[in-house]
mmCIF file of C-alpha atoms in Angstrom:
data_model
loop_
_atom_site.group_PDB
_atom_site.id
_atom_site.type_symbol
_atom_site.label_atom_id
_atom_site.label_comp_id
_atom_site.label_asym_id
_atom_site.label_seq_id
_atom_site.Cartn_x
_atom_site.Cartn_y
_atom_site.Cartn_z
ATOM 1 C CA UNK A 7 92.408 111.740 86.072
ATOM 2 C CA UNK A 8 91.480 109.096 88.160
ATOM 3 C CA UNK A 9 93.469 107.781 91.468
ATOM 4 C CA UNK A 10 93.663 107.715 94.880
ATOM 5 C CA UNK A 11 94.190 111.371 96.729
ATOM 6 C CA UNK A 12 95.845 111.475 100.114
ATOM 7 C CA UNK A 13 96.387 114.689 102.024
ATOM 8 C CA UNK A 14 98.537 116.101 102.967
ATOM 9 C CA UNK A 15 101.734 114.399 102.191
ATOM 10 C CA UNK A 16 103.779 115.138 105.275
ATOM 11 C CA UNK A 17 101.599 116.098 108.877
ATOM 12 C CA UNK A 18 103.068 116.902 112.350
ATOM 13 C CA UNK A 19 101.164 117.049 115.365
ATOM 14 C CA UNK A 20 102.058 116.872 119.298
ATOM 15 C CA UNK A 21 101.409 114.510 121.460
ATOM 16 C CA UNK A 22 97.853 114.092 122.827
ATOM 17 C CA UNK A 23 96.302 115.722 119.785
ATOM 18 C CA UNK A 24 93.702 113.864 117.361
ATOM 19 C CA UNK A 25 94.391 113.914 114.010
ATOM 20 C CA UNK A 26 92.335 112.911 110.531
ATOM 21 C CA UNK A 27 94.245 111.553 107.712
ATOM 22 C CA UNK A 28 92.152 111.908 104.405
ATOM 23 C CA UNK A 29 91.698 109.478 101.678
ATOM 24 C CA UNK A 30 89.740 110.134 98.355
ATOM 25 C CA UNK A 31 89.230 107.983 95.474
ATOM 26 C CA UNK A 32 87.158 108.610 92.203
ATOM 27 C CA UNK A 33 87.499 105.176 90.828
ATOM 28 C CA UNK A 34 84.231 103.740 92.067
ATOM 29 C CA UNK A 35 85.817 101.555 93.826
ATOM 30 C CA UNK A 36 83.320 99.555 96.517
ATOM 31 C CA UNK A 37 86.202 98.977 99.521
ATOM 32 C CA UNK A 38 88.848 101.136 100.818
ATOM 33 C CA UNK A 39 91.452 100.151 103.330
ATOM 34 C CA UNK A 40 94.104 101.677 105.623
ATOM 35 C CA UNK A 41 97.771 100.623 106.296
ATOM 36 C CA UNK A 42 100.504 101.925 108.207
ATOM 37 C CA UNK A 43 104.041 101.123 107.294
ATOM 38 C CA UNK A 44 106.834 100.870 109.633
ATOM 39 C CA UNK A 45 110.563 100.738 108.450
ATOM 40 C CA UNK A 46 111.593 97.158 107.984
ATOM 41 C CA UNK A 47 107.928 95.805 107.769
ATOM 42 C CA UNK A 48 105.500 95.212 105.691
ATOM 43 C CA UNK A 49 101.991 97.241 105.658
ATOM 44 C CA UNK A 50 99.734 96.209 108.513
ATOM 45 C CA UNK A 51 96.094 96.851 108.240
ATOM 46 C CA UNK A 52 94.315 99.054 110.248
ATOM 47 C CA UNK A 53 90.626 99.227 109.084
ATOM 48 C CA UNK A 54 88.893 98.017 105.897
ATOM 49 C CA UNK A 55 85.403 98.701 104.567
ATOM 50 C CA UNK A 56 83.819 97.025 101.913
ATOM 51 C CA UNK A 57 80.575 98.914 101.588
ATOM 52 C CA UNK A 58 79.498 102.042 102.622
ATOM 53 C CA UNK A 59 78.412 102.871 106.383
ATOM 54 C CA UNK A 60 80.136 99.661 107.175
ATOM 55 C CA UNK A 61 83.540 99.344 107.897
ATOM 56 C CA UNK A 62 85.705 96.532 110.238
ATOM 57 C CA UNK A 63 88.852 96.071 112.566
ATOM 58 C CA UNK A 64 91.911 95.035 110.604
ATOM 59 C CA UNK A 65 95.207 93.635 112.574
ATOM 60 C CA UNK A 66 96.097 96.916 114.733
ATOM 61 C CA UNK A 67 92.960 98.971 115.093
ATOM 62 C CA UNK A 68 93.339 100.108 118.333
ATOM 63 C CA UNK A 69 93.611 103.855 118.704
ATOM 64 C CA UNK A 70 92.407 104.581 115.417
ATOM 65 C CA UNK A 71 89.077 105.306 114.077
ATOM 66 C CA UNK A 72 87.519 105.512 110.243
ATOM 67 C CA UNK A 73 83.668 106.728 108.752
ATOM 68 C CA UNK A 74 83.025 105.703 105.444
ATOM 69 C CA UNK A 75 79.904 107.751 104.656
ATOM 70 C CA UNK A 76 80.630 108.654 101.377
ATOM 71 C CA UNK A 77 82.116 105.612 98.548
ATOM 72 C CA UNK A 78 84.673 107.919 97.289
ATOM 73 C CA UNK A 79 85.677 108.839 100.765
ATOM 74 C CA UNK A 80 87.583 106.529 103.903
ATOM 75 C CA UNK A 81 89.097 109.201 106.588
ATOM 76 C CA UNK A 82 91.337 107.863 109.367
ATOM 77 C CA UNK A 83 91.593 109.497 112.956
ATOM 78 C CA UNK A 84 94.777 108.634 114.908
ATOM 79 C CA UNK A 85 93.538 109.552 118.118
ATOM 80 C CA UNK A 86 95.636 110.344 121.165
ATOM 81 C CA UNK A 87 94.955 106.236 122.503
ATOM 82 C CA UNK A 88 97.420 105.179 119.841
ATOM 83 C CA UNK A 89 100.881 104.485 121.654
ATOM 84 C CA UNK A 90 103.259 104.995 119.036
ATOM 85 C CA UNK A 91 101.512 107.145 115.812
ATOM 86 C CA UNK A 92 104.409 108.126 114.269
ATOM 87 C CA UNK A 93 104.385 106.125 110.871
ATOM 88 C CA UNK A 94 103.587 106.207 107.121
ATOM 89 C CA UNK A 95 99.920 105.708 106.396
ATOM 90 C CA UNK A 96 98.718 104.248 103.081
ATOM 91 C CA UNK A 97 94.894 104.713 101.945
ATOM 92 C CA UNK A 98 94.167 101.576 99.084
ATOM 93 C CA UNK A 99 90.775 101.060 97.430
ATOM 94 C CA UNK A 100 89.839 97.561 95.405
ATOM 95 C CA UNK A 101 86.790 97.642 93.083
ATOM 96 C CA UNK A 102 85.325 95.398 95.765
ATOM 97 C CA UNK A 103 86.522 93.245 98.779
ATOM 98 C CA UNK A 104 88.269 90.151 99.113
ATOM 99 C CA UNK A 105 90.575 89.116 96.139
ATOM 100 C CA UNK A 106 90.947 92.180 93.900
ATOM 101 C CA UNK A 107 93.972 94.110 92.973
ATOM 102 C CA UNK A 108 94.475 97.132 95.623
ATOM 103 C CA UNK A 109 95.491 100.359 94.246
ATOM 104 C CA UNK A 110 97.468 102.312 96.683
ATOM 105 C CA UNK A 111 97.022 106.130 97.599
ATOM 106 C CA UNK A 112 100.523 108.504 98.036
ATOM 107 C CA UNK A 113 100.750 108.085 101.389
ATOM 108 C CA UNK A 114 100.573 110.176 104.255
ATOM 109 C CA UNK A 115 104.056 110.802 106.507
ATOM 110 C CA UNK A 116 102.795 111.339 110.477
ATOM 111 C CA UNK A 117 105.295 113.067 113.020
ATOM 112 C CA UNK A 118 104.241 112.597 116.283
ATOM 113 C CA UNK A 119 106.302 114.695 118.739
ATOM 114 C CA UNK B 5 97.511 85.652 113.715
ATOM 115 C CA UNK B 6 97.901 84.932 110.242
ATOM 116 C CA UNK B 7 101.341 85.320 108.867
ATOM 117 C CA UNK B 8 103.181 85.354 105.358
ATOM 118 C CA UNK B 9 107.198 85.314 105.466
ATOM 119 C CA UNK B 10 109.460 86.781 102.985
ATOM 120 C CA UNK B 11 113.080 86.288 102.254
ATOM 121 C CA UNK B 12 115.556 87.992 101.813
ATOM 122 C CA UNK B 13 114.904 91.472 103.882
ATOM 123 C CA UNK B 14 117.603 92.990 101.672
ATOM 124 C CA UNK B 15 119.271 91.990 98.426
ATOM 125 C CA UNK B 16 121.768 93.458 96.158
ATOM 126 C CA UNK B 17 122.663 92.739 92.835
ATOM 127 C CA UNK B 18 125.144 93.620 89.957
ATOM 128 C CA UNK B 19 123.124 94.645 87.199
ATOM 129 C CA UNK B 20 122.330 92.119 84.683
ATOM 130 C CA UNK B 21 122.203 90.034 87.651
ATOM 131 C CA UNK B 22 118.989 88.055 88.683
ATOM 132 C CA UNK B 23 117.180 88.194 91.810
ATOM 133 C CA UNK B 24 114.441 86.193 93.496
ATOM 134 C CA UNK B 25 112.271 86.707 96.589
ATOM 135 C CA UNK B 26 110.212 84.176 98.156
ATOM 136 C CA UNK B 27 107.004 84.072 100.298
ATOM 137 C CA UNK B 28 105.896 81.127 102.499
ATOM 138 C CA UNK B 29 102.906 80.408 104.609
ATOM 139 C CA UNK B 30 102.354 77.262 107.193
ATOM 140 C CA UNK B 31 98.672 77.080 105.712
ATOM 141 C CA UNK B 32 97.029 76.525 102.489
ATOM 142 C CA UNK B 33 96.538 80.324 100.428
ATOM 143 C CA UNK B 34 93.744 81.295 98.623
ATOM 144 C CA UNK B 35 95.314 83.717 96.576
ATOM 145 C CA UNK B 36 98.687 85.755 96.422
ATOM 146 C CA UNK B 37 99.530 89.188 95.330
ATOM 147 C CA UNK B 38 102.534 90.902 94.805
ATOM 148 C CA UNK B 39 103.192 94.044 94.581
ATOM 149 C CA UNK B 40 106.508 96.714 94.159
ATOM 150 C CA UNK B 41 107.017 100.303 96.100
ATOM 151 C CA UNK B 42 110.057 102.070 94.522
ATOM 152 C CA UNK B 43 111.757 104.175 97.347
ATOM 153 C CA UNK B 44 109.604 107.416 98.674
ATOM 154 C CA UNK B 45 106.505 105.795 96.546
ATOM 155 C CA UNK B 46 103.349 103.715 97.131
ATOM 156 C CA UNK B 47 103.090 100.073 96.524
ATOM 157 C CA UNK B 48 101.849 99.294 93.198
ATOM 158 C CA UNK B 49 100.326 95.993 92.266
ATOM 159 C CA UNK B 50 101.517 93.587 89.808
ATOM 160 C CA UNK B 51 100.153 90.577 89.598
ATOM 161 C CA UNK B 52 97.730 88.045 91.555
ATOM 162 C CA UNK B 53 98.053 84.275 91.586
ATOM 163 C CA UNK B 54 95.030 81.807 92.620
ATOM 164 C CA UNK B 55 95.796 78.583 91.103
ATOM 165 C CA UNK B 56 98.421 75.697 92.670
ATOM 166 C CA UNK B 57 101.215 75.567 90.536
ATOM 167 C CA UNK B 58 100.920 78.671 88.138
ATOM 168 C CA UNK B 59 103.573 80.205 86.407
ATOM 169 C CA UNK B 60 103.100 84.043 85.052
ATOM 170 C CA UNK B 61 105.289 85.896 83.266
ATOM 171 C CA UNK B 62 105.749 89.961 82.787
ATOM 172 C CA UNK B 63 108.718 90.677 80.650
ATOM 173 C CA UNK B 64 111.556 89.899 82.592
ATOM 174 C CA UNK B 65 109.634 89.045 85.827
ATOM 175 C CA UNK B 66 108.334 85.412 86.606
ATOM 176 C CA UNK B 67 105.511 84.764 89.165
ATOM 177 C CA UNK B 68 104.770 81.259 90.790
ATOM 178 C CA UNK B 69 102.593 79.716 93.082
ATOM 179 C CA UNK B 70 103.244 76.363 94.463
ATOM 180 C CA UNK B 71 101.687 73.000 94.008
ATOM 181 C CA UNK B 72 100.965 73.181 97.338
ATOM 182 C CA UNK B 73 99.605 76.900 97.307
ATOM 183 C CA UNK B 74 102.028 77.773 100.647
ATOM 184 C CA UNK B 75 104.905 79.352 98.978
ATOM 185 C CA UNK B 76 105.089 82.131 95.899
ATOM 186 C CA UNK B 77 108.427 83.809 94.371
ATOM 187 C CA UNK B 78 109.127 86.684 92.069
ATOM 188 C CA UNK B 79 112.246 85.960 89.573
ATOM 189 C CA UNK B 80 113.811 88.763 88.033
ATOM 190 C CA UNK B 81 116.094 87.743 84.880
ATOM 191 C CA UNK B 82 119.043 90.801 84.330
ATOM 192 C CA UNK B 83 118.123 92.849 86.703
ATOM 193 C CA UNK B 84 118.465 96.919 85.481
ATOM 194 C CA UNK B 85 118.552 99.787 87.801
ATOM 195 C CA UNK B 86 114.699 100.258 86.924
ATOM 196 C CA UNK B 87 113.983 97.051 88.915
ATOM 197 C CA UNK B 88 114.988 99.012 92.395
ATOM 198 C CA UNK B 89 112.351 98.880 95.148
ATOM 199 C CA UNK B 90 110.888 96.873 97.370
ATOM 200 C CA UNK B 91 109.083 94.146 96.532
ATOM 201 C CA UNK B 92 106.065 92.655 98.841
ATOM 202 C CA UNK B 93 103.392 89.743 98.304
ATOM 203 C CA UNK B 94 100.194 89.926 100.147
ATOM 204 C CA UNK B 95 98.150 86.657 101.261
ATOM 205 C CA UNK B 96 95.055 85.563 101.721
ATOM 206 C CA UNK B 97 93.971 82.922 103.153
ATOM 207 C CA UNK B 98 90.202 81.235 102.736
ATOM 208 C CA UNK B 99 88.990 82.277 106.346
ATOM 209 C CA UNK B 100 88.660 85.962 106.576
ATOM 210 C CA UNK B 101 88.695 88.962 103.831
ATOM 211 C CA UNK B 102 92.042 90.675 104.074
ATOM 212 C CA UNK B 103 95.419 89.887 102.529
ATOM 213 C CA UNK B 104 97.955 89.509 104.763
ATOM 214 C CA UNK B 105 101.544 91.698 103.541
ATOM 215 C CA UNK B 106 104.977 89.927 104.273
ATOM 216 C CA UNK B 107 107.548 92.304 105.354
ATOM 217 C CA UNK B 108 108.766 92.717 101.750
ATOM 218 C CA UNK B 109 112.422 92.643 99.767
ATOM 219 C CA UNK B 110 114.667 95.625 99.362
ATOM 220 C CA UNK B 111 116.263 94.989 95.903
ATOM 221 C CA UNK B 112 119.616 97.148 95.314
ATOM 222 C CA UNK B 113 120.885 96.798 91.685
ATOM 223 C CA UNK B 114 124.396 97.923 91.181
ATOM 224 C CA UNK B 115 125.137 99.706 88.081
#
């Protein structure tokens, strides 16, 4: 069954903790992305990476951080820099970068009290 | 930084009624996505247009992309209660490798 994994669905944390948001994929997909959706926008990017051990800055970057060691594998930190990390986080993967359909992960709900 | 607006934020229908969203940009696109996330889901992709003026149809669903490649819209004929979610397009522009989302439509259908 192949897909996008995201886990877990629904995370809480206090404020001034790191947390890692986890995205899998098994579809041999080349580049992986992260979003985060706010109510009443649209999904900003965060980071992208097109190959493995490389990764850049999308739009809002700042107090997050990604690895992409493994293909199949893109995790996201929210560290304690980021001002407001309450939000819904979407992992995507495209079979490679630049132009190709994205296929979108369940999401990941963060509470940040 | 880049931008891509969408219109309306929120739009509902009778069913059987149709509905259209639009997308503009003040610069030339490369290429335009667009994509639907039903309520509590994940966007899913449905179709990509790269060349000026092209038409694509899905059922009841009609894509285009303008002679000009700045503006895109999604037509839905009769809407049903199925069509519910919110609908976003993603550009991209020739400079740079991401696709930029607009802030997507909310489409109600009335039953």
């Amino acid at each position: 069954d192949g897909g996008i994994t995201q886990s877990p669905k629904y995370l809480f944390r206090k404020e001034g903790q790191n947390v890692t948001l986890s995205c899998e994929q098994n579809l041999n997909h080349d580049a992986m992305y992260w979003y985060r959706q706010d109510p009443g926008q649209g999904l900003r990017l965060i980071y992208y990476s097109q190959i493995v051990n490389d990764f850049q800055k999308g739009d809002i970057a700042e107090g997050y951080s990604v690895s992409r060691e493994k293909k199949e594998s893109f995790p996201l930190t929210v560290t304690s820099a980021q001002k407001n990390p309450t939000a819904f986080y979407l992992c995507a993967s495209s079979i490679r970068g630049s132009g190709y359909e994205q296929y979108f992960g369940p999401g990941t709900r963060l509470t940040v009290t | 930084g880049q931008q891509v607006m969408q219109i309306p934020q929120y739009q509902h229908v009778q069913e059987g009624e149709d509905f259209t969203t639009y997308c503009n940009s003040s610069t030339t696109l490369s290429n335009i996505q667009w994509y639907k996330q039903r309520p509590g889901g994940h966007p899913v992709f449905l179709i990509q247009l790269v060349k000026s003026g092209e038409v694509k149809k899905q059922k009841r669903l009609t894509f285009q992309f303008g002679e000009a490649k700045k503006n895109s819209s999604l037509h839905i004929t009769a809407t049903q209660t199925t069509d519910v979610g919110t609908y976003f397009c993603a550009g991209k522009w020739n400079t740079g490798n991401q696709f930029y989302f607009g802030t997507g439509t909310s489409l109600t259908v009335i039953p």
